[in-house]
Amino acid sequence: MAHSTKFVLLLGPSGVGKTTVMQALRERHPEWHFARSATTRARRNGEGDDQYVFVHDKEFDQLLQNDALLEWAEVHKSARYGILKDDVVSHLDQGQIVIREIDVQGFEVVSHHPLFLGPEAPYTLTSIFILPESREQLIEHITARAPISDNELQKRLESIERELVYTEKCTYQVVSREDKLDELIEEIEEKIG
């Protein structure tokens, strides 16, 4: 029988507002647990421990060897990231809602993990895909962050098209409308329960 608590995965294409949504949810829901990832990348200036556990390569190898990660990936051939299994499970066992932003590759792995897959799985997985209001909105958000070449923009748009396939695999879909952050947050809260 699944627990009444949930592991919530929030995903969507680059530029749709996932980071902004996560920040708002952190402020509004201190009772929720925001799962952390282990990473081999260097800590950025002013970065705390609320999102990442910083480890050396050997420590990450040990986490892999001990099956301590729900999923992991190497990003840009420079650093590895992985969701800490105990950080998720221990909080689910305490009755908390656990939430994490994730990319589509990570979603594919976690959604097929025995902890969450099938009627006998001990935990419930809820996935929410944030869709853009329009392609133009995404392009505007992506290019507003920093100037990028037309070639890089085209690569990102192709990646977004591949990511959008995952909307149907998610439990829920919500639309990020321009200047309607509060409505988006409320809709996500409603889906989480």
mmCIF file of C-alpha atoms in Angstrom:
data_model
loop_
_atom_site.group_PDB
_atom_site.id
_atom_site.type_symbol
_atom_site.label_atom_id
_atom_site.label_comp_id
_atom_site.label_asym_id
_atom_site.label_seq_id
_atom_site.Cartn_x
_atom_site.Cartn_y
_atom_site.Cartn_z
ATOM 1 C CA MET A 1 0.000 0.000 0.000
ATOM 2 C CA ALA A 2 1.469 3.371 -1.013
ATOM 3 C CA HIS A 3 2.106 6.028 1.590
ATOM 4 C CA SER A 4 -0.122 9.085 1.561
ATOM 5 C CA THR A 5 2.983 11.224 1.195
ATOM 6 C CA LYS A 6 4.380 11.872 -2.247
ATOM 7 C CA PHE A 7 7.618 12.391 -4.071
ATOM 8 C CA VAL A 8 6.842 15.225 -6.480
ATOM 9 C CA LEU A 9 8.947 15.791 -9.580
ATOM 10 C CA LEU A 10 8.699 19.142 -11.321
ATOM 11 C CA LEU A 11 9.904 19.239 -14.914
ATOM 12 C CA GLY A 12 9.634 21.288 -18.067
ATOM 13 C CA PRO A 13 11.723 22.873 -20.794
ATOM 14 C CA SER A 14 14.447 25.438 -20.243
ATOM 15 C CA GLY A 15 13.034 28.937 -19.775
ATOM 16 C CA VAL A 16 9.589 27.859 -18.536
ATOM 17 C CA GLY A 17 10.151 29.060 -14.951
ATOM 18 C CA LYS A 18 10.933 25.905 -12.946
ATOM 19 C CA THR A 19 13.527 27.631 -10.762
ATOM 20 C CA THR A 20 11.160 30.517 -10.003
ATOM 21 C CA VAL A 21 8.388 28.061 -9.126
ATOM 22 C CA MET A 22 10.704 26.092 -6.822
ATOM 23 C CA GLN A 23 11.773 29.294 -5.028
ATOM 24 C CA ALA A 24 8.141 30.288 -4.491
ATOM 25 C CA LEU A 25 7.211 26.817 -3.231
ATOM 26 C CA ARG A 26 10.156 26.867 -0.783
ATOM 27 C CA GLU A 27 8.900 30.153 0.657
ATOM 28 C CA ARG A 28 5.269 29.019 0.867
ATOM 29 C CA HIS A 29 5.851 25.481 2.144
ATOM 30 C CA PRO A 30 8.543 25.141 4.793
ATOM 31 C CA GLU A 31 6.791 21.899 5.837
ATOM 32 C CA TRP A 32 7.753 20.258 2.523
ATOM 33 C CA HIS A 33 11.186 18.774 1.976
ATOM 34 C CA PHE A 34 13.104 19.931 -1.080
ATOM 35 C CA ALA A 35 15.325 16.977 -1.973
ATOM 36 C CA ARG A 36 19.010 17.619 -2.501
ATOM 37 C CA SER A 37 21.415 16.247 -5.055
ATOM 38 C CA ALA A 38 24.981 15.177 -4.538
ATOM 39 C CA THR A 39 27.330 16.874 -6.986
ATOM 40 C CA THR A 40 31.014 16.792 -7.826
ATOM 41 C CA ARG A 41 31.023 20.369 -9.099
ATOM 42 C CA ALA A 42 32.620 23.140 -7.089
ATOM 43 C CA ARG A 43 30.448 25.197 -4.778
ATOM 44 C CA ARG A 44 29.540 28.551 -6.331
ATOM 45 C CA ASN A 45 30.167 31.785 -4.484
ATOM 46 C CA GLY A 46 27.496 32.302 -1.820
ATOM 47 C CA GLU A 47 25.879 28.914 -2.437
ATOM 48 C CA GLY A 48 24.471 27.163 0.633
ATOM 49 C CA ASP A 49 23.677 23.530 1.346
ATOM 50 C CA ASP A 50 19.935 23.712 0.704
ATOM 51 C CA GLN A 51 20.044 22.204 -2.798
ATOM 52 C CA TYR A 52 23.308 20.279 -3.052
ATOM 53 C CA VAL A 53 25.660 18.080 -1.085
ATOM 54 C CA PHE A 54 29.127 18.786 -2.461
ATOM 55 C CA VAL A 55 31.311 15.695 -2.746
ATOM 56 C CA HIS A 56 34.605 14.659 -4.344
ATOM 57 C CA ASP A 57 34.725 12.168 -7.213
ATOM 58 C CA LYS A 58 35.689 9.289 -4.920
ATOM 59 C CA GLU A 59 32.747 10.050 -2.625
ATOM 60 C CA PHE A 60 30.396 10.090 -5.621
ATOM 61 C CA ASP A 61 31.815 6.745 -6.765
ATOM 62 C CA GLN A 62 31.070 5.395 -3.281
ATOM 63 C CA LEU A 63 27.478 6.663 -3.484
ATOM 64 C CA LEU A 64 27.080 4.816 -6.784
ATOM 65 C CA GLN A 65 28.645 1.665 -5.397
ATOM 66 C CA ASN A 66 26.310 1.757 -2.380
ATOM 67 C CA ASP A 67 23.178 2.309 -4.528
ATOM 68 C CA ALA A 68 22.616 5.554 -2.619
ATOM 69 C CA LEU A 69 21.302 7.566 -5.596
ATOM 70 C CA LEU A 70 17.837 7.419 -7.158
ATOM 71 C CA GLU A 71 19.330 8.641 -10.424
ATOM 72 C CA TRP A 72 22.485 10.347 -11.593
ATOM 73 C CA ALA A 73 24.007 11.990 -14.659
ATOM 74 C CA GLU A 74 27.196 13.569 -15.860
ATOM 75 C CA VAL A 75 26.518 17.123 -17.007
ATOM 76 C CA HIS A 76 28.637 18.883 -19.636
ATOM 77 C CA LYS A 77 31.333 16.212 -19.155
ATOM 78 C CA SER A 78 32.539 18.110 -16.127
ATOM 79 C CA ALA A 79 30.452 17.257 -13.070
ATOM 80 C CA ARG A 80 28.165 14.510 -11.839
ATOM 81 C CA TYR A 81 24.819 15.050 -10.114
ATOM 82 C CA GLY A 82 22.531 12.550 -8.407
ATOM 83 C CA ILE A 83 19.439 12.599 -6.180
ATOM 84 C CA LEU A 84 20.259 11.169 -2.768
ATOM 85 C CA LYS A 85 17.931 8.234 -2.112
ATOM 86 C CA ASP A 86 18.066 8.542 1.681
ATOM 87 C CA ASP A 87 17.305 12.276 1.508
ATOM 88 C CA VAL A 88 14.046 11.403 -0.268
ATOM 89 C CA VAL A 89 13.026 8.198 1.517
ATOM 90 C CA SER A 90 13.767 9.382 5.059
ATOM 91 C CA HIS A 91 11.486 12.405 4.615
ATOM 92 C CA LEU A 92 8.749 10.368 2.924
ATOM 93 C CA ASP A 93 8.889 7.995 5.895
ATOM 94 C CA GLN A 94 8.354 11.011 8.183
ATOM 95 C CA GLY A 95 5.157 11.849 6.300
ATOM 96 C CA GLN A 96 6.497 14.845 4.400
ATOM 97 C CA ILE A 97 5.840 15.795 0.822
ATOM 98 C CA VAL A 98 9.197 15.703 -0.960
ATOM 99 C CA ILE A 99 9.720 17.772 -4.102
ATOM 100 C CA ARG A 100 12.533 18.055 -6.641
ATOM 101 C CA GLU A 101 13.080 19.795 -9.957
ATOM 102 C CA ILE A 102 14.377 17.262 -12.475
ATOM 103 C CA ASP A 103 15.223 16.971 -16.167
ATOM 104 C CA VAL A 104 13.484 14.505 -18.476
ATOM 105 C CA GLN A 105 16.320 11.959 -18.351
ATOM 106 C CA GLY A 106 16.219 11.920 -14.556
ATOM 107 C CA PHE A 107 12.432 11.669 -14.633
ATOM 108 C CA GLU A 108 12.664 8.609 -16.872
ATOM 109 C CA VAL A 109 14.972 6.871 -14.382
ATOM 110 C CA VAL A 110 13.092 7.834 -11.202
ATOM 111 C CA SER A 111 9.660 7.013 -12.633
ATOM 112 C CA HIS A 112 10.868 3.459 -13.317
ATOM 113 C CA HIS A 113 12.546 3.001 -9.929
ATOM 114 C CA PRO A 114 11.064 0.138 -7.850
ATOM 115 C CA LEU A 115 10.362 2.551 -4.979
ATOM 116 C CA PHE A 116 7.767 4.319 -7.144
ATOM 117 C CA LEU A 117 6.738 1.955 -9.953
ATOM 118 C CA GLY A 118 3.654 -0.215 -9.810
ATOM 119 C CA PRO A 119 0.837 -0.887 -7.362
ATOM 120 C CA GLU A 120 3.142 -2.535 -4.817
ATOM 121 C CA ALA A 121 5.593 0.379 -4.744
ATOM 122 C CA PRO A 122 6.065 1.723 -1.217
ATOM 123 C CA TYR A 123 5.861 5.385 -2.266
ATOM 124 C CA THR A 124 3.729 7.537 -4.546
ATOM 125 C CA LEU A 125 5.343 9.516 -7.351
ATOM 126 C CA THR A 126 3.602 12.594 -8.739
ATOM 127 C CA SER A 127 5.070 14.374 -11.752
ATOM 128 C CA ILE A 128 4.109 17.832 -12.947
ATOM 129 C CA PHE A 129 5.209 19.104 -16.350
ATOM 130 C CA ILE A 130 5.241 22.890 -16.736
ATOM 131 C CA LEU A 131 4.351 23.870 -20.290
ATOM 132 C CA PRO A 132 5.045 27.261 -21.847
ATOM 133 C CA GLU A 133 2.156 29.437 -22.894
ATOM 134 C CA SER A 134 3.745 29.621 -26.340
ATOM 135 C CA ARG A 135 6.968 28.873 -28.209
ATOM 136 C CA GLU A 136 7.557 32.628 -28.429
ATOM 137 C CA GLN A 137 7.377 32.931 -24.628
ATOM 138 C CA LEU A 138 10.105 30.303 -24.258
ATOM 139 C CA ILE A 139 12.350 31.948 -26.829
ATOM 140 C CA GLU A 140 11.923 35.296 -25.075
ATOM 141 C CA HIS A 141 12.815 33.806 -21.671
ATOM 142 C CA ILE A 142 15.812 31.873 -23.003
ATOM 143 C CA THR A 143 17.285 34.843 -24.867
ATOM 144 C CA ALA A 144 16.589 37.284 -22.003
ATOM 145 C CA ARG A 145 18.937 35.356 -19.673
ATOM 146 C CA ALA A 146 22.029 35.972 -21.783
ATOM 147 C CA PRO A 147 22.767 36.531 -25.447
ATOM 148 C CA ILE A 148 23.041 33.261 -27.375
ATOM 149 C CA SER A 149 23.819 32.489 -30.996
ATOM 150 C CA ASP A 150 21.149 31.460 -33.471
ATOM 151 C CA ASN A 151 22.818 28.039 -33.613
ATOM 152 C CA GLU A 152 22.621 27.629 -29.821
ATOM 153 C CA LEU A 153 18.989 28.791 -29.826
ATOM 154 C CA GLN A 154 18.173 26.216 -32.508
ATOM 155 C CA LYS A 155 19.822 23.454 -30.433
ATOM 156 C CA ARG A 156 17.805 24.465 -27.387
ATOM 157 C CA LEU A 157 14.557 24.542 -29.348
ATOM 158 C CA GLU A 158 15.268 21.039 -30.693
ATOM 159 C CA SER A 159 15.953 19.882 -27.138
ATOM 160 C CA ILE A 160 12.681 21.464 -25.989
ATOM 161 C CA GLU A 161 10.765 19.570 -28.689
ATOM 162 C CA ARG A 162 12.243 16.299 -27.377
ATOM 163 C CA GLU A 163 11.342 17.276 -23.795
ATOM 164 C CA LEU A 164 7.731 18.089 -24.683
ATOM 165 C CA VAL A 165 7.169 14.399 -25.477
ATOM 166 C CA TYR A 166 7.285 13.824 -21.714
ATOM 167 C CA THR A 167 4.159 15.885 -21.033
ATOM 168 C CA GLU A 168 2.004 12.816 -21.639
ATOM 169 C CA LYS A 169 4.146 10.687 -19.308
ATOM 170 C CA CYS A 170 3.611 13.048 -16.378
ATOM 171 C CA THR A 171 0.786 12.854 -13.859
ATOM 172 C CA TYR A 172 -0.230 16.473 -14.503
ATOM 173 C CA GLN A 173 0.443 19.280 -16.942
ATOM 174 C CA VAL A 174 0.222 22.972 -16.069
ATOM 175 C CA VAL A 175 0.771 26.048 -18.239
ATOM 176 C CA SER A 176 3.084 28.886 -17.250
ATOM 177 C CA ARG A 177 1.347 32.082 -18.347
ATOM 178 C CA GLU A 178 3.170 35.386 -18.558
ATOM 179 C CA ASP A 179 2.805 37.473 -15.370
ATOM 180 C CA LYS A 180 0.601 34.800 -13.723
ATOM 181 C CA LEU A 181 3.097 33.200 -11.316
ATOM 182 C CA ASP A 182 0.678 33.138 -8.371
ATOM 183 C CA GLU A 183 -1.929 31.291 -10.440
ATOM 184 C CA LEU A 184 0.694 28.770 -11.570
ATOM 185 C CA ILE A 185 1.873 28.185 -7.996
ATOM 186 C CA GLU A 186 -1.707 27.700 -6.782
ATOM 187 C CA GLU A 187 -2.417 25.215 -9.570
ATOM 188 C CA ILE A 188 0.730 23.241 -8.715
ATOM 189 C CA GLU A 189 -0.173 23.270 -5.010
ATOM 190 C CA GLU A 190 -3.622 21.951 -5.900
ATOM 191 C CA LYS A 191 -2.100 19.113 -7.959
ATOM 192 C CA ILE A 192 0.243 18.187 -5.125
ATOM 193 C CA GLY A 193 -2.664 18.127 -2.690
#
